Amino acid sequence: MSTRREQILEIAADLFARRGFHGVSVADLGAACGISGPALYKHFASKDALLAEMLVSISERLLAVATDRVAQAPDAEAALEALLDWHVDFALRHRPLIVVQDRDWESLPRDARERVRLLQRRYIDVWAEQLRRLDADLSLPAARARAHATFGLLNSTPRSGLLPDVEMAALLTAMARVALRAPVSQPSGT
């Protein structure tokens, strides 16, 4: 069961995703949560603090679950599959957070933005480490680039309502497997 604070964060993510961070007032947030706007200040110091907690906490969760899944996996192949399953599930369940992160990034207070960046780099490196365990010739920058490209594919879910989630999960998983392992030829004549 979620706490009142978590409920407010979820409602705020939905509102911010639909109308943008600056398009939602404290009064709007309060009304959507069934409380007065000023009552939100019992839970969060400001609307900025709410946005910061929203994006920092989900970045912390992404990293924690990814780290745990890798630790539980018997090998790099299983670890990569566990990471992929986790991220696909996350992307489909938390579409509003992906929209908010993408669109309202500049509204995030600077210290929170730095924290999210650090957590995201660590999350990418969890993936990159597994890719490099599977391909010893893959450089760290190349492994990171593969992870980034795969996240772009997986995080496209807010804009795709063409298939039911079960079918979309299968499609994203299949496509991401190919993206993570795509052969790359060296440019000729350079």
Short mmCIF file of N, CA, C and O in Angstrom, two decimals, residues 5 8-9 12-13 16 21 29 43-61 97 100-101 104-117 119-120:
data_model
loop_
_atom_site.label_atom_id
_atom_site.label_comp_id
_atom_site.label_asym_id
_atom_site.label_seq_id
_atom_site.Cartn_x
_atom_site.Cartn_y
_atom_site.Cartn_z
N ARG A 5 2.19 10.41 0.63
CA ARG A 5 3.24 11.12 -0.09
C ARG A 5 3.45 10.49 -1.48
O ARG A 5 3.56 11.19 -2.48
N ILE A 8 0.56 11.37 -3.75
CA ILE A 8 0.69 12.74 -4.26
C ILE A 8 1.71 12.78 -5.40
O ILE A 8 1.47 13.43 -6.43
N LEU A 9 2.83 12.09 -5.25
CA LEU A 9 3.84 12.05 -6.31
C LEU A 9 3.28 11.44 -7.59
O LEU A 9 3.54 11.94 -8.69
N ALA A 12 0.83 13.94 -9.12
CA ALA A 12 1.59 15.05 -9.70
C ALA A 12 2.27 14.64 -11.00
O ALA A 12 2.27 15.41 -11.97
N ALA A 13 2.81 13.42 -11.06
CA ALA A 13 3.45 12.95 -12.29
C ALA A 13 2.43 12.93 -13.43
O ALA A 13 2.74 13.37 -14.55
N PHE A 16 1.71 16.67 -14.34
CA PHE A 16 2.86 17.27 -15.01
C PHE A 16 3.03 16.70 -16.42
O PHE A 16 3.39 17.42 -17.36
N PHE A 21 5.09 20.94 -16.03
CA PHE A 21 5.35 21.39 -14.67
C PHE A 21 4.81 22.79 -14.42
O PHE A 21 4.14 23.06 -13.44
N LEU A 29 -2.73 20.87 -8.01
CA LEU A 29 -2.23 19.65 -7.37
C LEU A 29 -3.09 19.27 -6.17
O LEU A 29 -3.46 18.10 -6.01
N HIS A 43 3.41 18.00 3.09
CA HIS A 43 4.12 16.86 2.52
C HIS A 43 5.40 17.26 1.78
O HIS A 43 6.37 16.50 1.76
N PHE A 44 5.39 18.44 1.15
CA PHE A 44 6.52 18.91 0.35
C PHE A 44 6.73 20.39 0.61
O PHE A 44 5.77 21.14 0.70
N ALA A 45 7.98 20.80 0.68
CA ALA A 45 8.30 22.20 0.97
C ALA A 45 7.83 23.14 -0.15
O ALA A 45 7.52 24.30 0.11
N SER A 46 7.80 22.62 -1.39
CA SER A 46 7.42 23.44 -2.54
C SER A 46 7.10 22.52 -3.71
O SER A 46 7.36 21.31 -3.67
N LYS A 47 6.57 23.11 -4.76
CA LYS A 47 6.32 22.35 -5.99
C LYS A 47 7.65 21.87 -6.58
O LYS A 47 7.75 20.75 -7.09
N ASP A 48 8.69 22.70 -6.48
CA ASP A 48 10.02 22.31 -6.94
C ASP A 48 10.54 21.10 -6.16
O ASP A 48 11.14 20.19 -6.74
N ALA A 49 10.31 21.11 -4.85
CA ALA A 49 10.75 19.99 -4.02
C ALA A 49 10.01 18.71 -4.39
O ALA A 49 10.57 17.61 -4.37
N LEU A 50 8.74 18.85 -4.75
CA LEU A 50 7.95 17.70 -5.18
C LEU A 50 8.54 17.12 -6.48
O LEU A 50 8.75 15.91 -6.59
N LEU A 51 8.84 17.97 -7.44
CA LEU A 51 9.44 17.52 -8.70
C LEU A 51 10.79 16.86 -8.43
O LEU A 51 11.09 15.80 -9.00
N ALA A 52 11.58 17.46 -7.57
CA ALA A 52 12.90 16.90 -7.24
C ALA A 52 12.76 15.51 -6.64
O ALA A 52 13.44 14.57 -7.06
N GLU A 53 11.88 15.37 -5.68
CA GLU A 53 11.71 14.05 -5.06
C GLU A 53 11.20 13.04 -6.08
O GLU A 53 11.61 11.88 -6.08
N MET A 54 10.29 13.47 -6.93
CA MET A 54 9.73 12.59 -7.95
C MET A 54 10.85 11.98 -8.81
O MET A 54 10.93 10.77 -8.99
N LEU A 55 11.72 12.82 -9.34
CA LEU A 55 12.73 12.35 -10.28
C LEU A 55 13.94 11.74 -9.60
O LEU A 55 14.53 10.78 -10.12
N VAL A 56 14.31 12.23 -8.43
CA VAL A 56 15.42 11.61 -7.70
C VAL A 56 15.01 10.23 -7.20
O VAL A 56 15.74 9.25 -7.36
N SER A 57 13.82 10.13 -6.63
CA SER A 57 13.41 8.84 -6.05
C SER A 57 13.25 7.76 -7.12
O SER A 57 13.63 6.61 -6.90
N ILE A 58 12.73 8.11 -8.29
CA ILE A 58 12.60 7.09 -9.32
C ILE A 58 13.96 6.70 -9.88
O ILE A 58 14.21 5.54 -10.21
N SER A 59 14.90 7.63 -9.93
CA SER A 59 16.25 7.31 -10.38
C SER A 59 16.94 6.40 -9.36
O SER A 59 17.66 5.46 -9.74
N GLU A 60 16.72 6.66 -8.09
CA GLU A 60 17.27 5.79 -7.04
C GLU A 60 16.68 4.38 -7.15
O GLU A 60 17.39 3.39 -7.01
N ARG A 61 15.39 4.32 -7.41
CA ARG A 61 14.72 3.01 -7.52
C ARG A 61 15.23 2.25 -8.74
O ARG A 61 15.47 1.04 -8.67
N LEU A 97 6.24 9.52 -15.70
CA LEU A 97 7.56 9.91 -15.20
C LEU A 97 8.55 10.11 -16.34
O LEU A 97 9.39 11.00 -16.28
N VAL A 100 7.70 13.51 -17.84
CA VAL A 100 8.13 14.60 -16.94
C VAL A 100 9.64 14.76 -17.00
O VAL A 100 10.16 15.88 -17.11
N GLN A 101 10.37 13.66 -16.91
CA GLN A 101 11.84 13.71 -16.96
C GLN A 101 12.31 14.37 -18.25
O GLN A 101 13.18 15.22 -18.25
N ASP A 104 10.34 18.29 -18.47
CA ASP A 104 10.50 19.27 -17.39
C ASP A 104 11.88 19.22 -16.72
O ASP A 104 12.05 19.74 -15.61
N TRP A 105 12.84 18.62 -17.40
CA TRP A 105 14.21 18.50 -16.86
C TRP A 105 14.76 19.85 -16.41
O TRP A 105 15.35 19.97 -15.34
N GLU A 106 14.59 20.88 -17.20
CA GLU A 106 15.14 22.20 -16.88
C GLU A 106 14.47 22.84 -15.66
O GLU A 106 15.04 23.74 -15.05
N SER A 107 13.29 22.38 -15.30
CA SER A 107 12.60 22.91 -14.11
C SER A 107 13.10 22.27 -12.83
O SER A 107 12.80 22.75 -11.74
N LEU A 108 13.85 21.21 -12.96
CA LEU A 108 14.38 20.50 -11.79
C LEU A 108 15.45 21.37 -11.12
O LEU A 108 16.33 21.89 -11.80
N PRO A 109 15.37 21.55 -9.79
CA PRO A 109 16.41 22.32 -9.11
C PRO A 109 17.80 21.73 -9.40
O PRO A 109 17.95 20.52 -9.57
N ARG A 110 18.78 22.61 -9.47
CA ARG A 110 20.13 22.20 -9.90
C ARG A 110 20.71 21.05 -9.09
O ARG A 110 21.26 20.11 -9.64
N ASP A 111 20.59 21.09 -7.76
CA ASP A 111 21.16 20.01 -6.95
C ASP A 111 20.47 18.68 -7.24
O ASP A 111 21.11 17.63 -7.30
N ALA A 112 19.17 18.71 -7.45
CA ALA A 112 18.44 17.49 -7.79
C ALA A 112 18.83 17.00 -9.18
O ALA A 112 18.98 15.80 -9.41
N ARG A 113 19.03 17.93 -10.12
CA ARG A 113 19.45 17.56 -11.47
C ARG A 113 20.80 16.86 -11.43
O ARG A 113 21.01 15.84 -12.10
N GLU A 114 21.70 17.37 -10.62
CA GLU A 114 23.02 16.74 -10.49
C GLU A 114 22.91 15.35 -9.88
O GLU A 114 23.58 14.41 -10.31
N ARG A 115 22.05 15.20 -8.89
CA ARG A 115 21.83 13.90 -8.25
C ARG A 115 21.24 12.91 -9.25
O ARG A 115 21.68 11.76 -9.33
N VAL A 116 20.24 13.34 -10.02
CA VAL A 116 19.64 12.46 -11.01
C VAL A 116 20.67 12.06 -12.06
O VAL A 116 20.76 10.89 -12.44
N ARG A 117 21.47 13.00 -12.52
CA ARG A 117 22.52 12.68 -13.51
C ARG A 117 23.48 11.63 -12.98
O ARG A 117 23.85 10.70 -13.69
N LEU A 119 22.93 9.38 -10.60
CA LEU A 119 22.22 8.10 -10.52
C LEU A 119 22.03 7.49 -11.90
O LEU A 119 22.19 6.27 -12.07
N GLN A 120 21.73 8.30 -12.89
CA GLN A 120 21.56 7.80 -14.25
C GLN A 120 22.87 7.25 -14.81
O GLN A 120 22.87 6.21 -15.48
#
